[in-house]
Amino acid sequence: MNQLIGGLKDKVVLVTGGTSGIGLASAAVAAANGAIVVCADLQAAQKLPEGCEFRALDVTDWKATEALVDDLVARHGRIDGLLTSAGVSRVGDVQEMTLQDWDQVLQVNLTGSMYSAKAVAPHMRRRRQGSIVALASINGMLGNSGNLAYCTSKGAVIQMVRSLAADLSRSGVRVNAISPGLIHTPMTAMLDQSPALGAFVKQHLLGRVGLAQEVAHVAAFLLSDLSSFVTGINLPVDGGFSAAKVIEMA
Ligand SMILES: NC(=O)c1ccc[n+]([C@@H]2O[C@H](COP(=O)([O-])OP(=O)(O)OC[C@H]3O[C@@H](n4cnc5c(N)ncnc54)[C@H](O)[C@@H]3O)[C@@H](O)[C@H]2O)c1
């Protein structure tokens, strides 16, 4: 259920990676709460929620990102919210990981998020309001073996958000990160068969995998005026993963 929250009605919200997983769920929650939502992604969704429109975008293409944002502002007169959910993951430790994997993960997860934020920033600054929310990860808060490029990119996103908040918040523009734990989406579907899944899930204090909609509700809060005094934070939505180490006593 898309719970109703205040503060999103008639806001123009751009969601990158908006046709799958957390981005799609966030688009649905924002639209259900009255936002005008643009889902920008490499690939279209079979069906988008009511109130959402699709725009093709590769977030690693600066010119295309800038053109899309300029077009949205020309059509709607403003852009109130940005959620950067476009992301990729490549498994591999320092030896297994190819240089192409490293480049791609950093390009999409880090540089792509920065491009989107840089494109919306002047428009938000001009109106002295706006909210940028970036998807980071618990893997950006802790190291993790076999996931070098992804962990590095997400750690950098958290630091980017703090620095962007420092750049923009005096102009009334807020910038925050969300760090999900393990969320059931197409990106994590391959873990379903992994022998490591059980141990990973147990590290979440709530003892289960999260749902995309549970992240979407937090994204809606951060995008909305309900969080008007919140900037520069990294908010874990991780079922307690980052709060404590789970040690099972025999
Ligand atoms: N699922 C999880 O457990 C989890 C945990 C922590 C963080 N995250 C982060 O949340 C975000 C969303 O992940 P998800 O699980 O919904 O994944 P997902 O694979 O379901 O969705 C990611 C979307 O990004 C799009 N995308 C990839 N490269 C792109 C590009 N160059 N330009 C535009 N769009 C592009 C894909 O087409 C896809 O629609 C990602 O940044 C991911 O790293 C996910």
PDB file of C-alpha atoms and ligand atoms in Angstrom:
ATOM      1  CA  MET A   1       0.000   0.000   0.000  1.00  0.00           C
ATOM      2  CA  ASN A   2       1.262   3.441  -0.895  1.00  0.00           C
ATOM      3  CA  GLN A   3       0.753   5.194   2.417  1.00  0.00           C
ATOM      4  CA  LEU A   4      -0.325   8.784   2.153  1.00  0.00           C
ATOM      5  CA  ILE A   5       2.110  11.446   3.258  1.00  0.00           C
ATOM      6  CA  GLY A   6       1.886  15.200   2.928  1.00  0.00           C
ATOM      7  CA  GLY A   7       4.263  17.492   1.144  1.00  0.00           C
ATOM      8  CA  LEU A   8       4.588  15.874  -2.295  1.00  0.00           C
ATOM      9  CA  LYS A   9       1.444  17.169  -3.978  1.00  0.00           C
ATOM     10  CA  ASP A  10       2.153  18.747  -7.397  1.00  0.00           C
ATOM     11  CA  LYS A  11       5.908  18.439  -6.958  1.00  0.00           C
ATOM     12  CA  VAL A  12       7.839  17.624 -10.123  1.00  0.00           C
ATOM     13  CA  VAL A  13      10.093  14.691  -9.316  1.00  0.00           C
ATOM     14  CA  LEU A  14      12.735  13.067 -11.522  1.00  0.00           C
ATOM     15  CA  VAL A  15      13.629   9.469 -10.665  1.00  0.00           C
ATOM     16  CA  THR A  16      16.652   7.987 -12.418  1.00  0.00           C
ATOM     17  CA  GLY A  17      16.560   4.206 -12.635  1.00  0.00           C
ATOM     18  CA  GLY A  18      12.829   4.763 -12.333  1.00  0.00           C
ATOM     19  CA  THR A  19      11.562   1.727 -14.228  1.00  0.00           C
ATOM     20  CA  SER A  20      12.759  -1.036 -11.896  1.00  0.00           C
ATOM     21  CA  GLY A  21      13.119  -1.979  -8.248  1.00  0.00           C
ATOM     22  CA  ILE A  22      13.515   0.843  -5.725  1.00  0.00           C
ATOM     23  CA  GLY A  23      13.237   3.598  -8.349  1.00  0.00           C
ATOM     24  CA  LEU A  24       9.948   2.239  -9.712  1.00  0.00           C
ATOM     25  CA  ALA A  25       8.504   1.744  -6.216  1.00  0.00           C
ATOM     26  CA  SER A  26       9.547   5.284  -5.268  1.00  0.00           C
ATOM     27  CA  ALA A  27       7.971   6.684  -8.421  1.00  0.00           C
ATOM     28  CA  ALA A  28       4.737   4.870  -7.539  1.00  0.00           C
ATOM     29  CA  VAL A  29       4.661   6.211  -3.969  1.00  0.00           C
ATOM     30  CA  ALA A  30       5.470   9.765  -5.088  1.00  0.00           C
ATOM     31  CA  ALA A  31       2.813   9.683  -7.832  1.00  0.00           C
ATOM     32  CA  ALA A  32       0.225   8.195  -5.473  1.00  0.00           C
ATOM     33  CA  ASN A  33       0.861  11.179  -3.229  1.00  0.00           C
ATOM     34  CA  GLY A  34       0.224  13.738  -5.949  1.00  0.00           C
ATOM     35  CA  ALA A  35       3.681  14.252  -7.478  1.00  0.00           C
ATOM     36  CA  ILE A  36       4.275  14.586 -11.224  1.00  0.00           C
ATOM     37  CA  VAL A  37       6.906  11.896 -11.746  1.00  0.00           C
ATOM     38  CA  VAL A  38       9.358  11.355 -14.593  1.00  0.00           C
ATOM     39  CA  CYS A  39      11.034   7.944 -14.646  1.00  0.00           C
ATOM     40  CA  ALA A  40      14.332   8.211 -16.531  1.00  0.00           C
ATOM     41  CA  ASP A  41      16.028   4.946 -17.367  1.00  0.00           C
ATOM     42  CA  LEU A  42      17.922   3.032 -20.034  1.00  0.00           C
ATOM     43  CA  GLN A  43      14.925   0.809 -20.510  1.00  0.00           C
ATOM     44  CA  ALA A  44      11.176   1.404 -20.410  1.00  0.00           C
ATOM     45  CA  ALA A  45       8.938  -0.433 -17.950  1.00  0.00           C
ATOM     46  CA  GLN A  46       6.178  -2.657 -19.271  1.00  0.00           C
ATOM     47  CA  LYS A  47       3.756  -0.515 -17.339  1.00  0.00           C
ATOM     48  CA  LEU A  48       4.335   2.585 -15.245  1.00  0.00           C
ATOM     49  CA  PRO A  49       2.129   3.656 -12.339  1.00  0.00           C
ATOM     50  CA  GLU A  50      -0.460   6.341 -13.013  1.00  0.00           C
ATOM     51  CA  GLY A  51       1.057   9.810 -12.799  1.00  0.00           C
ATOM     52  CA  CYS A  52       4.469   8.667 -14.075  1.00  0.00           C
ATOM     53  CA  GLU A  53       5.972   9.171 -17.517  1.00  0.00           C
ATOM     54  CA  PHE A  54       9.001   7.456 -19.033  1.00  0.00           C
ATOM     55  CA  ARG A  55      11.999   9.232 -20.539  1.00  0.00           C
ATOM     56  CA  ALA A  56      14.948   7.319 -21.993  1.00  0.00           C
ATOM     57  CA  LEU A  57      18.228   8.343 -20.349  1.00  0.00           C
ATOM     58  CA  ASP A  58      21.709   7.004 -19.850  1.00  0.00           C
ATOM     59  CA  VAL A  59      22.814   8.729 -16.631  1.00  0.00           C
ATOM     60  CA  THR A  60      26.450   8.520 -17.718  1.00  0.00           C
ATOM     61  CA  ASP A  61      25.674  10.888 -20.616  1.00  0.00           C
ATOM     62  CA  TRP A  62      26.043  14.453 -19.285  1.00  0.00           C
ATOM     63  CA  LYS A  63      24.623  16.218 -22.335  1.00  0.00           C
ATOM     64  CA  ALA A  64      21.544  13.968 -22.383  1.00  0.00           C
ATOM     65  CA  THR A  65      21.005  14.457 -18.640  1.00  0.00           C
ATOM     66  CA  GLU A  66      21.257  18.230 -18.913  1.00  0.00           C
ATOM     67  CA  ALA A  67      18.909  18.257 -21.932  1.00  0.00           C
ATOM     68  CA  LEU A  68      16.316  16.111 -20.147  1.00  0.00           C
ATOM     69  CA  VAL A  69      16.338  18.319 -17.047  1.00  0.00           C
ATOM     70  CA  ASP A  70      16.128  21.504 -19.148  1.00  0.00           C
ATOM     71  CA  ASP A  71      13.186  20.031 -21.033  1.00  0.00           C
ATOM     72  CA  LEU A  72      11.367  19.141 -17.788  1.00  0.00           C
ATOM     73  CA  VAL A  73      11.888  22.648 -16.459  1.00  0.00           C
ATOM     74  CA  ALA A  74      10.664  24.149 -19.752  1.00  0.00           C
ATOM     75  CA  ARG A  75       7.515  22.009 -19.590  1.00  0.00           C
ATOM     76  CA  HIS A  76       6.719  22.202 -15.884  1.00  0.00           C
ATOM     77  CA  GLY A  77       8.438  25.429 -14.885  1.00  0.00           C
ATOM     78  CA  ARG A  78      10.415  23.747 -12.130  1.00  0.00           C
ATOM     79  CA  ILE A  79      11.960  20.615 -10.751  1.00  0.00           C
ATOM     80  CA  ASP A  80      11.317  19.972  -7.067  1.00  0.00           C
ATOM     81  CA  GLY A  81      12.840  16.572  -6.436  1.00  0.00           C
ATOM     82  CA  LEU A  82      15.513  14.232  -7.739  1.00  0.00           C
ATOM     83  CA  LEU A  83      15.944  10.616  -6.694  1.00  0.00           C
ATOM     84  CA  THR A  84      19.049   8.966  -8.128  1.00  0.00           C
ATOM     85  CA  SER A  85      18.254   5.267  -8.173  1.00  0.00           C
ATOM     86  CA  ALA A  86      20.039   4.243 -11.393  1.00  0.00           C
ATOM     87  CA  GLY A  87      22.682   1.751 -10.389  1.00  0.00           C
ATOM     88  CA  VAL A  88      24.598  -1.348 -11.383  1.00  0.00           C
ATOM     89  CA  SER A  89      26.457  -3.995  -9.443  1.00  0.00           C
ATOM     90  CA  ARG A  90      29.387  -6.159 -10.534  1.00  0.00           C
ATOM     91  CA  VAL A  91      30.615  -8.886  -8.210  1.00  0.00           C
ATOM     92  CA  GLY A  92      34.341  -9.463  -7.963  1.00  0.00           C
ATOM     93  CA  ASP A  93      37.293  -8.886  -5.676  1.00  0.00           C
ATOM     94  CA  VAL A  94      40.321  -6.882  -6.694  1.00  0.00           C
ATOM     95  CA  GLN A  95      41.734  -9.718  -8.801  1.00  0.00           C
ATOM     96  CA  GLU A  96      38.556 -10.980 -10.442  1.00  0.00           C
ATOM     97  CA  MET A  97      37.124  -7.542 -11.201  1.00  0.00           C
ATOM     98  CA  THR A  98      37.883  -6.246 -14.691  1.00  0.00           C
ATOM     99  CA  LEU A  99      38.890  -2.651 -15.254  1.00  0.00           C
ATOM    100  CA  GLN A 100      35.778  -2.268 -17.408  1.00  0.00           C
ATOM    101  CA  ASP A 101      33.614  -3.384 -14.463  1.00  0.00           C
ATOM    102  CA  TRP A 102      35.299  -0.818 -12.217  1.00  0.00           C
ATOM    103  CA  ASP A 103      34.805   1.964 -14.757  1.00  0.00           C
ATOM    104  CA  GLN A 104      31.188   1.085 -15.421  1.00  0.00           C
ATOM    105  CA  VAL A 105      30.159   0.838 -11.771  1.00  0.00           C
ATOM    106  CA  LEU A 106      31.866   4.117 -10.897  1.00  0.00           C
ATOM    107  CA  GLN A 107      30.426   5.804 -13.993  1.00  0.00           C
ATOM    108  CA  VAL A 108      26.824   4.807 -13.336  1.00  0.00           C
ATOM    109  CA  ASN A 109      26.637   4.801  -9.528  1.00  0.00           C
ATOM    110  CA  LEU A 110      28.839   7.775  -8.728  1.00  0.00           C
ATOM    111  CA  THR A 111      29.355   9.960 -11.789  1.00  0.00           C
ATOM    112  CA  GLY A 112      25.791   9.367 -13.020  1.00  0.00           C
ATOM    113  CA  SER A 113      24.391  10.485  -9.644  1.00  0.00           C
ATOM    114  CA  MET A 114      26.597  13.563  -9.712  1.00  0.00           C
ATOM    115  CA  TYR A 115      25.558  14.418 -13.298  1.00  0.00           C
ATOM    116  CA  SER A 116      21.849  14.295 -12.346  1.00  0.00           C
ATOM    117  CA  ALA A 117      22.442  16.415  -9.244  1.00  0.00           C
ATOM    118  CA  LYS A 118      24.558  18.910 -11.197  1.00  0.00           C
ATOM    119  CA  ALA A 119      21.847  19.187 -13.863  1.00  0.00           C
ATOM    120  CA  VAL A 120      19.009  19.951 -11.401  1.00  0.00           C
ATOM    121  CA  ALA A 121      21.053  22.137  -9.018  1.00  0.00           C
ATOM    122  CA  PRO A 122      20.843  25.474 -10.921  1.00  0.00           C
ATOM    123  CA  HIS A 123      17.071  25.156 -11.337  1.00  0.00           C
ATOM    124  CA  MET A 124      16.534  24.303  -7.674  1.00  0.00           C
ATOM    125  CA  ARG A 125      18.899  27.066  -6.575  1.00  0.00           C
ATOM    126  CA  ARG A 126      17.042  29.611  -8.690  1.00  0.00           C
ATOM    127  CA  ARG A 127      13.811  28.819  -6.817  1.00  0.00           C
ATOM    128  CA  ARG A 128      15.651  28.395  -3.500  1.00  0.00           C
ATOM    129  CA  GLN A 129      14.045  25.015  -2.880  1.00  0.00           C
ATOM    130  CA  GLY A 130      14.411  21.394  -3.842  1.00  0.00           C
ATOM    131  CA  SER A 131      15.348  18.001  -2.502  1.00  0.00           C
ATOM    132  CA  ILE A 132      17.957  15.644  -3.918  1.00  0.00           C
ATOM    133  CA  VAL A 133      18.019  12.078  -2.629  1.00  0.00           C
ATOM    134  CA  ALA A 134      20.745   9.636  -3.680  1.00  0.00           C
ATOM    135  CA  LEU A 135      20.635   5.871  -3.319  1.00  0.00           C
ATOM    136  CA  ALA A 136      23.795   4.751  -1.534  1.00  0.00           C
ATOM    137  CA  SER A 137      24.018   1.400   0.297  1.00  0.00           C
ATOM    138  CA  ILE A 138      25.066  -0.321   3.494  1.00  0.00           C
ATOM    139  CA  ASN A 139      27.901  -1.488   1.224  1.00  0.00           C
ATOM    140  CA  GLY A 140      29.057   2.126   1.163  1.00  0.00           C
ATOM    141  CA  MET A 141      29.189   2.194   4.967  1.00  0.00           C
ATOM    142  CA  LEU A 142      31.165  -1.014   5.518  1.00  0.00           C
ATOM    143  CA  GLY A 143      33.709  -2.856   3.436  1.00  0.00           C
ATOM    144  CA  ASN A 144      32.587  -6.108   1.895  1.00  0.00           C
ATOM    145  CA  SER A 145      34.660  -8.784   0.193  1.00  0.00           C
ATOM    146  CA  GLY A 146      34.072  -9.527  -3.481  1.00  0.00           C
ATOM    147  CA  ASN A 147      32.287  -6.258  -4.155  1.00  0.00           C
ATOM    148  CA  LEU A 148      35.102  -3.744  -4.554  1.00  0.00           C
ATOM    149  CA  ALA A 149      33.765  -1.439  -7.243  1.00  0.00           C
ATOM    150  CA  TYR A 150      30.226  -1.319  -5.856  1.00  0.00           C
ATOM    151  CA  CYS A 151      31.316  -0.632  -2.250  1.00  0.00           C
ATOM    152  CA  THR A 152      33.694   2.064  -3.419  1.00  0.00           C
ATOM    153  CA  SER A 153      31.038   3.756  -5.544  1.00  0.00           C
ATOM    154  CA  LYS A 154      28.484   3.793  -2.741  1.00  0.00           C
ATOM    155  CA  GLY A 155      30.940   5.071  -0.138  1.00  0.00           C
ATOM    156  CA  ALA A 156      31.735   7.887  -2.526  1.00  0.00           C
ATOM    157  CA  VAL A 157      28.024   8.636  -3.011  1.00  0.00           C
ATOM    158  CA  ILE A 158      27.633   9.133   0.756  1.00  0.00           C
ATOM    159  CA  GLN A 159      30.540  11.571   0.775  1.00  0.00           C
ATOM    160  CA  MET A 160      29.247  13.280  -2.363  1.00  0.00           C
ATOM    161  CA  VAL A 161      25.911  13.865  -0.632  1.00  0.00           C
ATOM    162  CA  ARG A 162      27.546  15.521   2.381  1.00  0.00           C
ATOM    163  CA  SER A 163      29.585  17.811   0.136  1.00  0.00           C
ATOM    164  CA  LEU A 164      26.624  18.603  -2.123  1.00  0.00           C
ATOM    165  CA  ALA A 165      24.569  19.456   0.961  1.00  0.00           C
ATOM    166  CA  ALA A 166      27.301  21.875   1.985  1.00  0.00           C
ATOM    167  CA  ASP A 167      27.291  23.387  -1.514  1.00  0.00           C
ATOM    168  CA  LEU A 168      23.529  23.733  -1.896  1.00  0.00           C
ATOM    169  CA  SER A 169      21.778  23.951   1.460  1.00  0.00           C
ATOM    170  CA  ARG A 170      22.374  27.697   1.888  1.00  0.00           C
ATOM    171  CA  SER A 171      20.376  28.017  -1.330  1.00  0.00           C
ATOM    172  CA  GLY A 172      17.511  26.145   0.295  1.00  0.00           C
ATOM    173  CA  VAL A 173      18.253  22.894  -1.543  1.00  0.00           C
ATOM    174  CA  ARG A 174      18.512  19.773   0.632  1.00  0.00           C
ATOM    175  CA  VAL A 175      20.620  16.736  -0.251  1.00  0.00           C
ATOM    176  CA  ASN A 176      20.423  13.366   1.509  1.00  0.00           C
ATOM    177  CA  ALA A 177      21.390   9.742   0.982  1.00  0.00           C
ATOM    178  CA  ILE A 178      19.523   6.536   1.702  1.00  0.00           C
ATOM    179  CA  SER A 179      21.504   3.383   2.420  1.00  0.00           C
ATOM    180  CA  PRO A 180      19.316   0.340   1.942  1.00  0.00           C
ATOM    181  CA  GLY A 181      20.153  -3.066   3.308  1.00  0.00           C
ATOM    182  CA  LEU A 182      19.319  -6.103   1.191  1.00  0.00           C
ATOM    183  CA  ILE A 183      16.172  -5.272  -0.762  1.00  0.00           C
ATOM    184  CA  HIS A 184      14.319  -7.696  -2.983  1.00  0.00           C
ATOM    185  CA  THR A 185      14.641  -6.248  -6.516  1.00  0.00           C
ATOM    186  CA  PRO A 186      15.855  -7.427  -9.941  1.00  0.00           C
ATOM    187  CA  MET A 187      19.377  -6.302  -8.947  1.00  0.00           C
ATOM    188  CA  THR A 188      19.513  -8.764  -6.045  1.00  0.00           C
ATOM    189  CA  ALA A 189      17.541 -11.606  -7.640  1.00  0.00           C
ATOM    190  CA  MET A 190      20.742 -13.545  -8.321  1.00  0.00           C
ATOM    191  CA  LEU A 191      21.352 -13.744  -4.552  1.00  0.00           C
ATOM    192  CA  ASP A 192      18.231 -15.904  -4.160  1.00  0.00           C
ATOM    193  CA  GLN A 193      20.307 -18.957  -5.128  1.00  0.00           C
ATOM    194  CA  SER A 194      23.431 -17.946  -3.208  1.00  0.00           C
ATOM    195  CA  PRO A 195      24.617 -20.089  -0.274  1.00  0.00           C
ATOM    196  CA  ALA A 196      25.624 -16.829   1.459  1.00  0.00           C
ATOM    197  CA  LEU A 197      22.067 -15.455   1.414  1.00  0.00           C
ATOM    198  CA  GLY A 198      20.995 -16.906   4.785  1.00  0.00           C
ATOM    199  CA  ALA A 199      23.972 -15.467   6.667  1.00  0.00           C
ATOM    200  CA  PHE A 200      23.561 -12.099   4.976  1.00  0.00           C
ATOM    201  CA  VAL A 201      19.868 -11.924   5.832  1.00  0.00           C
ATOM    202  CA  LYS A 202      20.614 -12.825   9.472  1.00  0.00           C
ATOM    203  CA  GLN A 203      22.821  -9.732   9.768  1.00  0.00           C
ATOM    204  CA  HIS A 204      19.683  -7.637   9.353  1.00  0.00           C
ATOM    205  CA  LEU A 205      18.305  -7.315  12.908  1.00  0.00           C
ATOM    206  CA  LEU A 206      14.756  -7.696  11.609  1.00  0.00           C
ATOM    207  CA  GLY A 207      15.802 -11.051  10.134  1.00  0.00           C
ATOM    208  CA  ARG A 208      14.464 -10.545   6.646  1.00  0.00           C
ATOM    209  CA  VAL A 209      15.072  -8.931   3.270  1.00  0.00           C
ATOM    210  CA  GLY A 210      13.467  -5.514   2.732  1.00  0.00           C
ATOM    211  CA  LEU A 211      10.895  -4.532   0.132  1.00  0.00           C
ATOM    212  CA  ALA A 212      11.425  -1.816  -2.471  1.00  0.00           C
ATOM    213  CA  GLN A 213       8.332  -0.069  -1.160  1.00  0.00           C
ATOM    214  CA  GLU A 214       9.887   0.185   2.313  1.00  0.00           C
ATOM    215  CA  VAL A 215      12.735   2.210   0.804  1.00  0.00           C
ATOM    216  CA  ALA A 216      10.265   4.159  -1.337  1.00  0.00           C
ATOM    217  CA  HIS A 217       8.407   5.430   1.736  1.00  0.00           C
ATOM    218  CA  VAL A 218      11.644   6.849   3.145  1.00  0.00           C
ATOM    219  CA  ALA A 219      12.527   8.364  -0.232  1.00  0.00           C
ATOM    220  CA  ALA A 220       9.099  10.034  -0.333  1.00  0.00           C
ATOM    221  CA  PHE A 221       9.711  11.483   3.135  1.00  0.00           C
ATOM    222  CA  LEU A 222      13.101  12.898   2.156  1.00  0.00           C
ATOM    223  CA  LEU A 223      11.752  14.280  -1.142  1.00  0.00           C
ATOM    224  CA  SER A 224       8.817  15.924   0.622  1.00  0.00           C
ATOM    225  CA  ASP A 225       8.507  19.038   2.754  1.00  0.00           C
ATOM    226  CA  LEU A 226       8.016  16.800   5.808  1.00  0.00           C
ATOM    227  CA  SER A 227      11.815  16.559   5.985  1.00  0.00           C
ATOM    228  CA  SER A 228      12.356  20.313   5.569  1.00  0.00           C
ATOM    229  CA  PHE A 229      15.069  20.507   8.287  1.00  0.00           C
ATOM    230  CA  VAL A 230      16.975  17.416   7.139  1.00  0.00           C
ATOM    231  CA  THR A 231      20.050  17.753   4.956  1.00  0.00           C
ATOM    232  CA  GLY A 232      23.423  16.071   4.585  1.00  0.00           C
ATOM    233  CA  ILE A 233      22.418  12.785   6.204  1.00  0.00           C
ATOM    234  CA  ASN A 234      22.862   9.182   5.192  1.00  0.00           C
ATOM    235  CA  LEU A 235      19.770   7.326   6.379  1.00  0.00           C
ATOM    236  CA  PRO A 236      20.095   3.536   6.600  1.00  0.00           C
ATOM    237  CA  VAL A 237      16.937   1.658   5.607  1.00  0.00           C
ATOM    238  CA  ASP A 238      18.431  -1.660   6.457  1.00  0.00           C
ATOM    239  CA  GLY A 239      16.363  -3.533   9.023  1.00  0.00           C
ATOM    240  CA  GLY A 240      19.066  -2.781  11.594  1.00  0.00           C
ATOM    241  CA  PHE A 241      21.995  -4.141   9.564  1.00  0.00           C
ATOM    242  CA  SER A 242      24.279  -1.200  10.411  1.00  0.00           C
ATOM    243  CA  ALA A 243      23.175  -0.953  14.059  1.00  0.00           C
ATOM    244  CA  ALA A 244      24.690  -4.077  15.549  1.00  0.00           C
ATOM    245  CA  LYS A 245      26.663  -7.195  14.739  1.00  0.00           C
ATOM    246  CA  VAL A 246      24.533 -10.299  15.047  1.00  0.00           C
ATOM    247  CA  ILE A 247      26.350 -13.000  17.027  1.00  0.00           C
ATOM    248  CA  GLU A 248      24.421 -16.190  17.476  1.00  0.00           C
ATOM    249  CA  MET A 249      25.158 -17.784  20.854  1.00  0.00           C
ATOM    250  CA  ALA A 250      25.227 -21.573  20.776  1.00  0.00           C
TER     251      ALA A 250
HETATM  252  N1  LIG B   1      18.418  -3.859  -4.048  1.00  0.00           N
HETATM  253  C1  LIG B   1      19.253  -3.682  -3.034  1.00  0.00           C
HETATM  254  O1  LIG B   1      19.433  -4.564  -2.164  1.00  0.00           O
HETATM  255  C2  LIG B   1      19.999  -2.394  -2.895  1.00  0.00           C
HETATM  256  C3  LIG B   1      20.688  -2.172  -1.704  1.00  0.00           C
HETATM  257  C4  LIG B   1      21.395  -0.996  -1.538  1.00  0.00           C
HETATM  258  C5  LIG B   1      21.399  -0.045  -2.549  1.00  0.00           C
HETATM  259  N2  LIG B   1      20.721  -0.280  -3.706  1.00  0.00           N
HETATM  260  C6  LIG B   1      20.777   0.758  -4.735  1.00  0.00           C
HETATM  261  O2  LIG B   1      19.479   1.178  -5.053  1.00  0.00           O
HETATM  262  C7  LIG B   1      19.424   1.598  -6.421  1.00  0.00           C
HETATM  263  C8  LIG B   1      18.318   0.851  -7.130  1.00  0.00           C
HETATM  264  O3  LIG B   1      18.632  -0.531  -7.109  1.00  0.00           O
HETATM  265  P1  LIG B   1      17.564  -1.654  -7.432  1.00  0.00           P
HETATM  266  O4  LIG B   1      17.820  -2.744  -6.497  1.00  0.00           O
HETATM  267  O5  LIG B   1      16.223  -1.050  -7.543  1.00  0.00           O
HETATM  268  O6  LIG B   1      18.122  -2.141  -8.852  1.00  0.00           O
HETATM  269  P2  LIG B   1      17.385  -2.432 -10.238  1.00  0.00           P
HETATM  270  O7  LIG B   1      18.400  -3.166 -11.055  1.00  0.00           O
HETATM  271  O8  LIG B   1      16.055  -3.032 -10.027  1.00  0.00           O
HETATM  272  O9  LIG B   1      17.180  -0.950 -10.839  1.00  0.00           O
HETATM  273  C9  LIG B   1      18.242  -0.193 -11.306  1.00  0.00           C
HETATM  274  C10 LIG B   1      17.770   0.588 -12.517  1.00  0.00           C
HETATM  275  O10 LIG B   1      18.868   1.410 -12.949  1.00  0.00           O
HETATM  276  C11 LIG B   1      18.838   1.430 -14.357  1.00  0.00           C
HETATM  277  N3  LIG B   1      20.136   1.801 -14.900  1.00  0.00           N
HETATM  278  C12 LIG B   1      21.293   1.113 -14.864  1.00  0.00           C
HETATM  279  N4  LIG B   1      22.256   1.775 -15.534  1.00  0.00           N
HETATM  280  C13 LIG B   1      21.686   2.929 -15.982  1.00  0.00           C
HETATM  281  C14 LIG B   1      22.165   4.018 -16.748  1.00  0.00           C
HETATM  282  N5  LIG B   1      23.426   4.075 -17.188  1.00  0.00           N
HETATM  283  N6  LIG B   1      21.308   5.032 -17.023  1.00  0.00           N
HETATM  284  C15 LIG B   1      20.021   4.984 -16.599  1.00  0.00           C
HETATM  285  N7  LIG B   1      19.502   3.967 -15.876  1.00  0.00           N
HETATM  286  C16 LIG B   1      20.340   2.948 -15.579  1.00  0.00           C
HETATM  287  C17 LIG B   1      18.447   0.004 -14.757  1.00  0.00           C
HETATM  288  O11 LIG B   1      17.968  -0.045 -16.092  1.00  0.00           O
HETATM  289  C18 LIG B   1      17.387  -0.297 -13.720  1.00  0.00           C
HETATM  290  O12 LIG B   1      16.095   0.056 -14.191  1.00  0.00           O
HETATM  291  C19 LIG B   1      20.807   1.309  -7.006  1.00  0.00           C
HETATM  292  O13 LIG B   1      21.582   2.478  -6.949  1.00  0.00           O
HETATM  293  C20 LIG B   1      21.361   0.275  -6.052  1.00  0.00           C
HETATM  294  O14 LIG B   1      22.764   0.272  -6.038  1.00  0.00           O
HETATM  295  C21 LIG B   1      20.017  -1.428  -3.905  1.00  0.00           C
END
